[in-house]
Short mmCIF file of C-alpha atoms in Angstrom, two decimals:
data_model
loop_
_atom_site.label_atom_id
_atom_site.label_comp_id
_atom_site.label_asym_id
_atom_site.label_seq_id
_atom_site.Cartn_x
_atom_site.Cartn_y
_atom_site.Cartn_z
CA MET A 1 4.86 8.59 1.44
CA TYR A 2 6.79 9.24 -1.78
CA SER A 3 8.96 12.26 -2.50
CA ASP A 4 8.04 14.65 -5.33
CA LYS A 5 10.98 13.32 -7.32
CA VAL A 6 9.74 9.75 -7.05
CA LEU A 7 6.28 10.82 -8.20
CA ASP A 8 7.78 12.82 -11.06
CA HIS A 9 9.81 9.84 -12.29
CA PHE A 10 6.80 7.56 -11.88
CA THR A 11 4.53 9.91 -13.84
CA ASN A 12 7.07 10.81 -16.51
CA PRO A 13 9.53 7.95 -16.59
CA ARG A 14 12.68 8.64 -18.62
CA ASN A 15 14.12 6.17 -21.12
CA VAL A 16 11.38 3.57 -21.13
CA GLY A 17 11.78 0.94 -23.80
CA GLU A 18 14.27 -1.43 -25.34
CA ILE A 19 17.48 -1.15 -27.37
CA PRO A 20 17.23 -3.58 -30.30
CA ASP A 21 20.93 -4.46 -30.49
CA ALA A 22 21.84 -3.83 -26.89
CA LYS A 23 25.42 -4.56 -25.87
CA GLY A 24 24.31 -5.61 -22.44
CA ILE A 25 20.98 -6.64 -20.89
CA GLY A 26 20.43 -7.18 -17.19
CA GLU A 27 17.33 -8.37 -15.35
CA VAL A 28 16.73 -8.68 -11.62
CA GLY A 29 13.78 -9.49 -9.37
CA ASN A 30 10.88 -11.82 -9.99
CA ALA A 31 7.15 -11.63 -10.41
CA LYS A 32 6.57 -13.45 -7.15
CA CYS A 33 8.03 -10.63 -5.09
CA GLY A 34 6.33 -8.07 -7.29
CA ASP A 35 9.29 -6.34 -8.95
CA ILE A 36 11.14 -7.08 -12.16
CA MET A 37 13.60 -4.64 -13.72
CA ARG A 38 15.33 -5.02 -17.06
CA ILE A 39 18.05 -2.64 -18.23
CA TYR A 40 19.35 -2.35 -21.80
CA LEU A 41 22.75 -0.75 -22.47
CA ASP A 42 24.33 0.55 -25.63
CA ILE A 43 28.07 0.80 -25.01
CA GLU A 44 30.81 2.09 -27.28
CA ASN A 45 34.46 2.28 -26.22
CA ASP A 46 33.43 1.56 -22.66
CA LEU A 47 31.14 4.60 -22.70
CA ILE A 48 27.43 4.15 -22.02
CA LYS A 49 25.84 5.87 -25.01
CA ASP A 50 22.26 4.88 -24.39
CA VAL A 51 20.21 3.13 -21.76
CA LYS A 52 16.59 1.98 -21.63
CA PHE A 53 14.49 0.10 -19.11
CA LYS A 54 11.38 -1.98 -18.65
CA THR A 55 9.97 -2.48 -15.19
CA PHE A 56 7.11 -4.36 -13.59
CA GLY A 57 6.61 -3.14 -10.07
CA CYS A 58 5.44 -0.49 -7.68
CA GLY A 59 5.96 3.26 -7.90
CA ALA A 60 9.40 3.02 -6.31
CA ALA A 61 10.47 0.32 -8.74
CA VAL A 62 9.51 2.45 -11.74
CA ALA A 63 11.04 5.62 -10.29
CA THR A 64 14.37 4.02 -9.36
CA SER A 65 14.65 2.49 -12.84
CA SER A 66 13.97 5.83 -14.47
CA MET A 67 16.34 7.71 -12.16
CA LEU A 68 19.08 5.19 -12.76
CA THR A 69 18.91 5.61 -16.53
CA GLU A 70 19.47 9.34 -16.10
CA MET A 71 22.40 8.71 -13.81
CA VAL A 72 24.29 6.32 -16.10
CA LYS A 73 23.91 7.91 -19.49
CA GLY A 74 27.30 9.21 -20.64
CA LYS A 75 29.21 7.45 -17.88
CA THR A 76 32.05 5.01 -18.43
CA VAL A 77 31.44 1.41 -17.53
CA GLU A 78 33.80 1.79 -14.59
CA GLU A 79 31.89 4.82 -13.28
CA ALA A 80 28.56 3.07 -13.76
CA LEU A 81 29.70 0.11 -11.70
CA LYS A 82 30.14 2.46 -8.75
CA ILE A 83 26.48 3.48 -8.74
CA SER A 84 24.74 1.80 -5.81
CA ASN A 85 21.09 1.20 -4.99
CA ASN A 86 21.47 3.69 -2.16
CA ALA A 87 22.82 6.34 -4.50
CA VAL A 88 19.74 5.92 -6.71
CA ALA A 89 17.45 6.26 -3.70
CA GLU A 90 19.34 9.36 -2.55
CA ALA A 91 19.02 10.95 -5.98
CA LEU A 92 15.25 10.54 -5.58
CA ASP A 93 15.33 12.29 -2.19
CA GLY A 94 14.91 8.98 -0.43
CA LEU A 95 12.41 6.12 -0.42
CA PRO A 96 10.05 4.84 2.28
CA PRO A 97 11.91 2.34 4.53
CA LEU A 98 10.10 -0.75 3.24
CA LYS A 99 10.91 0.18 -0.35
CA MET A 100 14.62 0.44 0.35
CA HIS A 101 14.51 -3.28 0.86
CA CYS A 102 12.10 -4.57 -1.77
CA SER A 103 11.96 -2.20 -4.71
CA ASN A 104 15.36 -0.54 -4.80
CA LEU A 105 17.03 -2.85 -7.32
CA ALA A 106 17.80 -0.61 -10.27
CA ALA A 107 21.56 -0.52 -9.66
CA ASP A 108 21.57 -4.30 -9.38
CA ALA A 109 19.91 -4.50 -12.80
CA LEU A 110 22.53 -2.09 -14.19
CA HIS A 111 25.37 -4.16 -12.76
CA ALA A 112 23.81 -7.30 -14.23
CA ALA A 113 23.65 -5.57 -17.64
CA ILE A 114 27.30 -4.53 -17.40
CA LYS A 115 28.31 -8.04 -16.45
CA ASN A 116 26.38 -9.30 -19.45
CA TYR A 117 28.24 -6.79 -21.65
CA GLN A 118 31.63 -7.78 -20.24
CA GLU A 119 30.98 -11.48 -20.71
CA ARG A 120 29.88 -10.94 -24.30
CA ASP A 121 32.87 -8.71 -24.91
CA HIS A 122 35.25 -11.39 -23.76
CA GLN A 123 33.55 -14.02 -25.84
CA THR A 124 33.74 -12.00 -29.05
CA GLY A 125 36.95 -10.15 -28.46
CA MET B 1 -14.29 16.40 -11.93
CA GLN B 2 -14.10 16.25 -8.17
CA ARG B 3 -12.01 13.58 -6.49
CA VAL B 4 -13.58 10.15 -6.92
CA TYR B 5 -13.58 8.10 -3.73
CA MET B 6 -14.07 4.38 -4.33
CA ASP B 7 -12.49 3.00 -1.17
CA HIS B 8 -15.54 2.69 1.09
CA SER B 9 -14.44 -0.68 2.45
CA ALA B 10 -11.51 1.18 4.01
CA THR B 11 -13.65 3.92 5.50
CA THR B 12 -16.57 6.22 4.71
CA PRO B 13 -17.30 9.91 5.24
CA VAL B 14 -19.42 10.64 8.30
CA ALA B 15 -23.01 11.57 7.38
CA PRO B 16 -23.77 15.25 8.12
CA GLU B 17 -26.72 14.40 10.40
CA VAL B 18 -24.43 12.06 12.35
CA VAL B 19 -21.84 14.82 12.79
CA LYS B 20 -24.56 17.15 14.02
CA VAL B 21 -25.81 14.83 16.73
CA MET B 22 -22.25 13.99 17.78
CA VAL B 23 -21.40 17.65 18.21
CA ALA B 24 -24.42 18.06 20.51
CA TYR B 25 -23.16 15.21 22.69
CA CYS B 26 -19.71 16.80 22.85
CA THR B 27 -20.71 20.34 23.68
CA GLU B 28 -24.16 20.37 25.34
CA LYS B 29 -25.03 16.90 26.57
CA TYR B 30 -21.56 15.99 27.68
CA GLY B 31 -22.44 14.18 30.89
CA ASN B 32 -20.92 10.93 32.05
CA PRO B 33 -23.54 8.17 31.71
CA SER B 34 -22.52 6.85 35.14
CA SER B 35 -23.31 10.14 36.94
CA ILE B 36 -26.49 10.50 38.94
CA HIS B 37 -27.33 14.13 38.06
CA SER B 38 -29.37 15.32 35.12
CA PHE B 39 -26.28 15.58 32.88
CA GLY B 40 -25.53 11.96 33.62
CA ARG B 41 -29.11 10.86 33.17
CA GLU B 42 -29.51 12.45 29.75
CA ALA B 43 -26.20 10.89 28.69
CA LYS B 44 -27.30 7.48 29.93
CA MET B 45 -30.60 7.78 28.09
CA ALA B 46 -28.84 8.70 24.86
CA LEU B 47 -26.43 5.80 25.26
CA GLU B 48 -29.29 3.34 25.70
CA GLU B 49 -31.18 4.80 22.76
CA ALA B 50 -28.07 4.33 20.61
CA ARG B 51 -27.78 0.75 21.84
CA GLY B 52 -31.34 0.18 20.70
CA GLN B 53 -30.62 1.65 17.28
CA VAL B 54 -27.61 -0.63 16.78
CA ALA B 55 -29.57 -3.66 18.01
CA GLY B 56 -32.41 -2.74 15.65
CA LEU B 57 -30.22 -3.06 12.56
CA ILE B 58 -29.31 -6.68 13.34
CA GLY B 59 -32.47 -7.99 15.00
CA ALA B 60 -30.91 -8.16 18.46
CA ARG B 61 -32.00 -6.94 21.88
CA PRO B 62 -30.42 -3.72 23.15
CA GLU B 63 -28.91 -5.47 26.18
CA GLU B 64 -27.04 -7.78 23.81
CA ILE B 65 -24.97 -4.89 22.38
CA THR B 66 -21.62 -3.90 23.88
CA PHE B 67 -19.98 -0.75 22.54
CA THR B 68 -16.27 -0.99 21.71
CA SER B 69 -13.61 1.17 20.13
CA GLY B 70 -14.25 -0.46 16.76
CA GLY B 71 -14.28 -3.71 14.82
CA THR B 72 -10.81 -4.80 15.92
CA GLU B 73 -11.61 -4.53 19.61
CA ALA B 74 -14.95 -6.29 19.12
CA ASP B 75 -13.20 -9.19 17.32
CA ASN B 76 -10.57 -9.43 20.07
CA MET B 77 -13.21 -9.25 22.78
CA ALA B 78 -15.34 -11.98 21.19
CA ILE B 79 -12.56 -14.43 20.42
CA ILE B 80 -10.37 -14.07 23.50
CA GLY B 81 -13.39 -13.55 25.74
CA VAL B 82 -15.00 -16.82 24.62
CA ALA B 83 -11.74 -18.77 24.56
CA GLU B 84 -10.92 -17.79 28.13
CA ALA B 85 -14.46 -18.31 29.43
CA TYR B 86 -14.93 -21.73 27.86
CA LYS B 87 -11.43 -23.22 27.98
CA LYS B 88 -12.45 -25.81 30.55
CA LYS B 89 -14.90 -27.17 28.00
CA GLY B 90 -12.35 -27.38 25.21
CA ARG B 91 -9.43 -25.65 23.55
CA HIS B 92 -10.11 -26.08 19.86
CA LEU B 93 -10.97 -23.08 17.69
CA ILE B 94 -11.99 -22.82 14.03
CA THR B 95 -11.70 -19.87 11.67
CA SER B 96 -11.17 -19.27 7.94
CA ALA B 97 -8.12 -18.32 5.92
CA ILE B 98 -9.70 -15.12 4.60
CA GLU B 99 -10.61 -13.40 7.86
CA HIS B 100 -9.58 -9.85 8.62
CA HIS B 101 -6.26 -9.58 10.47
CA ALA B 102 -8.16 -8.54 13.61
CA VAL B 103 -9.59 -12.06 13.70
CA LEU B 104 -6.65 -14.04 12.30
CA GLU B 105 -4.00 -12.44 14.48
CA THR B 106 -6.16 -12.89 17.57
CA PHE B 107 -6.53 -16.60 16.84
CA GLU B 108 -2.79 -16.85 16.14
CA TYR B 109 -2.16 -15.35 19.56
CA LEU B 110 -4.40 -17.96 21.19
CA ALA B 111 -2.76 -20.76 19.18
CA LYS B 112 0.55 -19.74 20.75
CA ASN B 113 -1.02 -19.72 24.19
CA GLY B 114 -2.48 -23.14 24.79
CA PHE B 115 -5.28 -23.33 22.21
CA GLU B 116 -5.48 -25.35 19.01
CA LEU B 117 -6.55 -23.72 15.79
CA THR B 118 -7.96 -25.01 12.52
CA VAL B 119 -7.90 -22.54 9.64
CA LEU B 120 -10.44 -23.42 6.97
CA PRO B 121 -9.53 -23.14 3.29
CA VAL B 122 -11.72 -21.33 0.76
CA ASP B 123 -12.59 -22.11 -2.84
CA GLU B 124 -11.39 -20.09 -5.83
CA GLU B 125 -14.21 -17.59 -5.33
CA GLY B 126 -13.22 -16.97 -1.74
CA ILE B 127 -16.03 -18.91 -0.08
CA VAL B 128 -15.82 -21.29 2.89
CA SER B 129 -17.65 -24.57 2.44
CA LEU B 130 -19.96 -25.98 5.07
CA ALA B 131 -18.44 -29.42 4.50
CA GLU B 132 -15.02 -28.08 5.50
CA VAL B 133 -16.48 -26.63 8.68
CA GLU B 134 -18.12 -29.94 9.49
CA LYS B 135 -14.85 -31.79 8.87
CA ALA B 136 -12.96 -29.46 11.19
CA ILE B 137 -15.32 -29.79 14.17
CA ARG B 138 -13.96 -31.83 17.08
CA PRO B 139 -15.49 -32.78 20.42
CA ASP B 140 -13.37 -30.07 22.08
CA THR B 141 -14.27 -27.28 19.61
CA ILE B 142 -15.60 -24.26 21.50
CA LEU B 143 -15.73 -21.50 18.89
CA ILE B 144 -16.17 -21.09 15.14
CA SER B 145 -15.54 -17.67 13.60
CA VAL B 146 -16.30 -17.01 9.93
CA MET B 147 -16.79 -13.52 8.54
CA HIS B 148 -20.11 -12.52 6.97
CA ALA B 149 -18.63 -10.89 3.86
CA ASN B 150 -15.01 -10.58 2.88
CA ASN B 151 -13.49 -7.10 2.83
CA GLU B 152 -11.25 -7.65 -0.18
CA VAL B 153 -13.22 -9.70 -2.68
CA GLY B 154 -16.74 -9.21 -1.32
CA SER B 155 -17.53 -12.92 -1.08
CA ILE B 156 -20.56 -13.55 1.13
CA GLN B 157 -20.09 -16.59 3.34
CA PRO B 158 -22.76 -19.20 4.15
CA VAL B 159 -22.90 -17.97 7.74
CA ALA B 160 -26.51 -18.95 8.46
CA ALA B 161 -25.69 -22.57 7.64
CA ILE B 162 -22.42 -22.49 9.57
CA GLY B 163 -24.24 -20.92 12.51
CA ALA B 164 -26.92 -23.62 12.39
CA LEU B 165 -24.28 -26.35 12.36
CA ALA B 166 -22.47 -24.76 15.29
CA LYS B 167 -25.72 -24.48 17.22
CA GLU B 168 -26.53 -28.13 16.56
CA ARG B 169 -23.11 -29.16 17.91
CA GLY B 170 -23.24 -26.84 20.90
CA ILE B 171 -20.38 -24.66 19.62
CA LEU B 172 -20.42 -20.87 19.80
CA PHE B 173 -20.43 -18.98 16.50
CA HIS B 174 -18.90 -15.56 15.90
CA THR B 175 -19.11 -13.61 12.67
CA ASP B 176 -17.33 -10.41 11.71
CA ALA B 177 -20.01 -8.40 9.93
CA VAL B 178 -18.03 -5.18 9.53
CA GLN B 179 -18.32 -5.21 5.72
CA SER B 180 -21.86 -6.50 5.39
CA LEU B 181 -23.49 -4.24 7.99
CA GLY B 182 -25.81 -1.79 6.28
CA LYS B 183 -25.27 -3.43 2.89
CA ILE B 184 -27.18 -6.67 3.27
CA PRO B 185 -29.93 -7.36 5.78
CA ILE B 186 -28.57 -8.93 8.95
CA ASN B 187 -30.61 -10.80 11.51
CA VAL B 188 -28.68 -12.51 14.28
CA GLN B 189 -31.48 -15.05 14.75
CA GLU B 190 -31.48 -16.06 11.08
CA LEU B 191 -27.67 -16.16 11.02
CA ASN B 192 -27.59 -18.25 14.21
CA ALA B 193 -24.84 -15.93 15.44
CA ASP B 194 -23.83 -15.91 19.09
CA LEU B 195 -21.42 -13.05 18.61
CA LEU B 196 -21.29 -10.48 15.81
CA THR B 197 -18.78 -7.69 15.17
CA MET B 198 -19.75 -4.24 13.86
CA SER B 199 -17.95 -1.00 13.09
CA ALA B 200 -19.35 2.52 12.73
CA HIS B 201 -16.93 4.08 10.27
CA LYS B 202 -17.81 1.69 7.43
CA ILE B 203 -21.44 2.84 7.51
CA TYR B 204 -21.02 6.64 7.52
CA GLY B 205 -20.47 6.77 11.27
CA PRO B 206 -17.39 7.96 13.14
CA LYS B 207 -14.06 6.16 13.52
CA GLY B 208 -13.21 4.84 16.96
CA VAL B 209 -16.52 3.17 17.75
CA GLY B 210 -17.94 -0.25 17.06
CA ALA B 211 -19.95 -2.88 18.85
CA LEU B 212 -20.12 -6.54 19.66
CA PHE B 213 -23.39 -8.42 19.74
CA VAL B 214 -23.25 -11.05 22.48
CA ARG B 215 -26.24 -13.34 22.65
CA LYS B 216 -27.86 -13.46 26.07
CA GLY B 217 -26.38 -16.35 28.03
CA VAL B 218 -22.99 -16.34 26.28
CA ARG B 219 -20.18 -15.80 28.75
CA LEU B 220 -17.20 -13.58 27.99
CA GLU B 221 -14.11 -13.28 30.14
CA GLU B 222 -13.66 -9.69 31.29
CA ARG B 223 -10.77 -8.03 29.45
CA ALA B 224 -10.55 -4.45 30.70
CA TYR B 225 -10.77 -3.98 34.43
CA GLY B 226 -12.08 -0.82 36.02
CA GLY B 227 -15.41 0.83 36.63
CA GLY B 228 -17.48 -2.05 35.26
CA GLN B 229 -19.22 -0.19 32.42
CA GLU B 230 -20.92 -2.12 29.60
CA LYS B 231 -22.00 -4.88 31.98
CA LYS B 232 -18.43 -5.33 33.13
CA ARG B 233 -17.46 -6.35 29.61
CA ARG B 234 -15.62 -3.15 28.89
CA SER B 235 -14.69 -0.82 31.69
CA GLY B 236 -14.02 2.80 30.85
CA THR B 237 -16.26 5.85 30.43
CA GLU B 238 -18.39 5.27 27.37
CA ASN B 239 -17.62 7.11 24.13
CA LEU B 240 -21.00 8.80 24.14
CA PRO B 241 -20.65 11.00 21.02
CA GLY B 242 -19.31 7.96 19.18
CA ALA B 243 -22.09 5.66 20.37
CA VAL B 244 -24.79 8.22 19.54
CA GLY B 245 -23.26 8.77 16.12
CA PHE B 246 -23.05 5.01 15.51
CA GLY B 247 -26.65 4.58 16.61
CA LEU B 248 -27.90 7.16 14.15
CA ALA B 249 -25.69 5.75 11.39
CA CYS B 250 -27.30 2.34 11.98
CA GLU B 251 -30.76 3.80 11.81
CA LEU B 252 -30.00 5.65 8.57
CA ALA B 253 -28.39 2.55 7.05
CA GLY B 254 -31.47 0.50 7.90
CA GLN B 255 -33.83 3.03 6.32
CA ARG B 256 -31.93 3.12 3.02
CA LEU B 257 -30.64 -0.41 2.91
CA GLU B 258 -32.59 -1.98 0.08
CA GLU B 259 -32.79 1.05 -2.15
CA GLU B 260 -29.08 1.78 -1.74
CA ALA B 261 -28.12 -1.88 -2.23
CA GLU B 262 -29.96 -1.91 -5.54
CA ARG B 263 -28.25 1.28 -6.69
CA LEU B 264 -24.79 0.05 -5.68
CA ARG B 265 -25.34 -3.33 -7.32
CA LYS B 266 -26.03 -1.59 -10.60
CA LEU B 267 -22.94 0.59 -10.34
CA ARG B 268 -20.83 -2.39 -9.30
CA ASP B 269 -21.87 -4.40 -12.35
CA GLN B 270 -21.31 -1.45 -14.68
CA LEU B 271 -17.81 -1.06 -13.34
CA LEU B 272 -16.97 -4.78 -13.36
CA LEU B 273 -18.33 -5.34 -16.82
CA GLY B 274 -16.79 -2.11 -18.10
CA ILE B 275 -13.33 -3.08 -16.90
CA THR B 276 -13.45 -6.55 -18.42
CA GLU B 277 -14.76 -5.14 -21.71
CA ARG B 278 -12.17 -2.41 -22.00
CA ILE B 279 -9.04 -4.11 -20.70
CA PRO B 280 -7.67 -7.46 -21.88
CA PHE B 281 -6.04 -9.92 -19.45
CA VAL B 282 -8.21 -9.10 -16.49
CA LYS B 283 -9.34 -11.63 -13.93
CA ILE B 284 -12.34 -10.96 -11.70
CA ASN B 285 -11.56 -11.91 -8.11
CA GLY B 286 -14.43 -13.22 -6.01
CA PRO B 287 -17.89 -14.47 -6.95
CA LEU B 288 -20.42 -12.83 -9.26
CA GLY B 289 -24.06 -12.08 -8.60
CA GLU B 290 -25.84 -12.57 -5.32
CA ARG B 291 -22.87 -14.01 -3.48
CA ARG B 292 -20.88 -10.82 -3.97
CA LEU B 293 -21.19 -7.77 -1.74
CA VAL B 294 -23.17 -5.09 -3.58
CA ASN B 295 -20.39 -2.51 -3.48
CA ASN B 296 -17.29 -4.60 -4.19
CA VAL B 297 -15.28 -4.70 -7.41
CA ASN B 298 -12.01 -6.63 -7.32
CA VAL B 299 -9.97 -7.48 -10.40
CA SER B 300 -6.43 -8.59 -11.12
CA ILE B 301 -4.88 -6.75 -13.99
CA GLN B 302 -2.18 -8.96 -15.37
CA PHE B 303 1.38 -7.78 -16.07
CA VAL B 304 1.10 -4.69 -13.89
CA GLU B 305 1.57 -4.18 -10.19
CA GLY B 306 -1.16 -2.94 -7.87
CA GLU B 307 0.58 -0.06 -6.17
CA SER B 308 1.60 1.51 -9.46
CA LEU B 309 -2.03 1.20 -10.58
CA LEU B 310 -3.11 3.02 -7.40
CA LEU B 311 -0.56 5.77 -7.98
CA GLY B 312 -1.71 6.13 -11.56
CA LEU B 313 -5.33 6.35 -10.44
CA ASP B 314 -4.42 8.82 -7.70
CA MET B 315 -2.92 11.11 -10.32
CA VAL B 316 -6.33 11.40 -11.93
CA GLU B 317 -7.95 11.80 -8.50
CA ILE B 318 -9.40 8.30 -8.18
CA ALA B 319 -9.02 6.54 -4.82
CA ALA B 320 -8.99 2.72 -4.77
CA SER B 321 -6.99 0.00 -3.04
CA SER B 322 -4.96 -3.10 -3.85
CA GLY B 323 -3.89 -6.38 -2.33
CA SER B 324 -0.36 -6.08 -3.68
CA ALA B 325 2.55 -6.58 -1.31
CA CYS B 326 3.54 -2.95 -1.59
CA THR B 327 0.22 -1.83 -0.19
CA SER B 328 -0.06 -4.49 2.50
CA GLY B 329 3.07 -3.29 4.25
CA SER B 330 4.71 -6.68 3.88
CA LEU B 331 6.54 -8.61 1.21
CA ASP B 332 3.60 -10.87 0.50
CA PRO B 333 0.44 -9.93 -1.33
CA SER B 334 -3.01 -10.29 0.24
CA HIS B 335 -3.55 -13.47 2.27
CA VAL B 336 -7.12 -13.54 0.94
CA LEU B 337 -6.08 -13.70 -2.72
CA LEU B 338 -3.40 -16.29 -1.97
CA ALA B 339 -5.93 -18.42 -0.06
CA MET B 340 -8.15 -18.31 -3.17
CA GLY B 341 -5.30 -19.93 -5.09
CA LEU B 342 -4.10 -16.88 -6.99
CA SER B 343 -0.41 -16.83 -7.89
CA HIS B 344 1.71 -14.12 -6.28
CA GLU B 345 2.04 -12.51 -9.68
CA ILE B 346 -1.72 -12.21 -10.23
CA ALA B 347 -2.30 -11.15 -6.62
CA HIS B 348 0.22 -8.32 -7.00
CA GLY B 349 -1.93 -6.87 -9.78
CA SER B 350 -5.15 -6.79 -7.80
CA LEU B 351 -7.27 -3.69 -7.66
CA ARG B 352 -10.31 -3.08 -5.44
CA PHE B 353 -12.97 -0.45 -5.92
CA SER B 354 -15.49 -0.30 -3.08
CA LEU B 355 -18.48 1.86 -3.87
CA GLY B 356 -20.51 4.04 -1.57
CA LYS B 357 -23.39 6.40 -1.35
CA GLN B 358 -21.85 9.40 -3.07
CA ASN B 359 -20.64 7.44 -6.12
CA THR B 360 -22.52 8.03 -9.36
CA GLU B 361 -22.74 6.61 -12.87
CA ASP B 362 -20.66 9.55 -14.07
CA GLU B 363 -17.91 8.57 -11.66
CA VAL B 364 -17.99 4.98 -12.87
CA ALA B 365 -17.71 6.29 -16.44
CA TYR B 366 -14.77 8.47 -15.40
CA VAL B 367 -12.95 5.45 -13.95
CA LEU B 368 -13.70 3.41 -17.07
CA GLU B 369 -12.30 6.21 -19.22
CA ASN B 370 -9.07 6.54 -17.24
CA LEU B 371 -8.20 3.06 -16.04
CA PRO B 372 -7.49 1.55 -19.48
CA LYS B 373 -5.02 4.38 -20.22
CA ILE B 374 -3.19 3.82 -16.95
CA VAL B 375 -3.03 0.08 -17.54
CA GLU B 376 -1.79 0.57 -21.09
CA ARG B 377 0.95 2.93 -19.94
CA LEU B 378 2.15 0.53 -17.24
CA ARG B 379 1.98 -2.46 -19.56
CA THR B 380 4.12 -0.66 -22.13
CA MET B 381 6.71 -0.45 -19.36
CA SER B 382 6.27 -4.03 -18.17
CA PRO B 383 8.77 -6.74 -19.16
CA LEU B 384 6.13 -9.33 -18.23
CA TYR B 385 3.81 -8.03 -20.94
CA ASP B 386 6.62 -8.45 -23.51
CA LYS B 387 7.24 -12.00 -22.40
CA ALA B 388 3.55 -12.81 -22.59
CA LYS B 389 3.29 -11.37 -26.10
CA GLN B 390 6.42 -13.22 -27.24
CA SER B 391 5.18 -16.52 -25.92
CA GLY B 392 2.14 -16.03 -28.11
CA LEU B 393 -0.35 -15.75 -25.30
CA SER B 394 -3.76 -15.58 -26.91
CA LEU B 395 -4.99 -12.02 -26.82
CA LYS B 396 -8.42 -12.99 -25.66
CA ARG B 397 -10.36 -10.57 -23.58
CA GLY B 398 -11.69 -11.11 -20.11
#
């Protein structure tokens, strides 16, 4: 049911962990529905220098989180905001239909982290 | 290490001797049991012998056995057949919250079509109480259906007592015995069952065949119209290879029942105990000891999600199952675990191992060696585990 890419990212997830002094943190989902994703961003001059994630969820949830971190590293904030959940799924050669709905939230978590960064930025700057 | 299959409550491999006899009834003795010639006669004899073998495993008479396409059809046949045949007597039906979907969905269908349904709750171990059944009975109750043993958590229900109560009140009693057949002794007289559902592929028989025990004198509304086979209960040419295979599977299960139950019980307890000893924050789902099916292990592993556990296990060639939403094909986790009062979060992390005849102590050891690593890896990734650690959750085991 899962593509080889999904299984690869599930087995060897990239960028798992936390960033101690993250410039932006975003979390989406809840334990009730079975998926929680948290994204940590390190941003300098609007450039995403580093990204890490922590995810509770199914294979698709882990794989989309991992894939997303690969997609955003080195991007500008503006570019990162254009990444959609669908784009993440496409980069993984697709997800089973049910998972498109329930576990494909990584881009939402990224956008939440960017929003968090922008709000903090405005407060301090 | 070969692949380790611990999902016998989903299905089992067909026993080689069963395959052999089935092949003979496909290629040599392929007659239609309704035909008058010698091909037909030998087919009919084999069909009736198989009926006797199935009846023998549950203490029934051969004429009380109707072959079906499996457990789901037998459940449908029993519930709808009784409801339609007895609706002039009453329209109230009783079942439990932890039934298989084949039972629950059938009752839901009837509830939308002129019948009234009471769904009994279960306790935290997944067991229906006799008092709840008694409370639910009304003057117009015509059928009570409570499964013998639950497929997810292995809880064995007090069916003999429920059956006795039903009998006393003149209510028919159906039990789905798909998971208990061949694992615990079944006697329809002792269980006071009027109808009992069985399936072949859970006891090393083929898929696509099952049976319904219907006590003599119980009426069932005809559901499939046609040639009138199976005493007009199920028209259609009989699945002879399937029935013969099921018959032999029943006989083999009966021969090995006690010895195999003892062996499985030992493996089950090794696995259950091993998991709780090696992994912190684990909850055992379902009862312990005699009220648990001999081959069922079900645990919730906190802070991780069931499907990712299954994928992790699959990567080391271990096959199990889970009641998480992602594996149920819906957005909600198992209705059984929720009925037992588990939170969604805990239900999402459920993991079931169902043991069978080819499993060994070495395989249990292999699972116990690999599962903690998989859990640890997923927990390292889990934001819930962080939160739990931060909030100073006591790191007690078990």
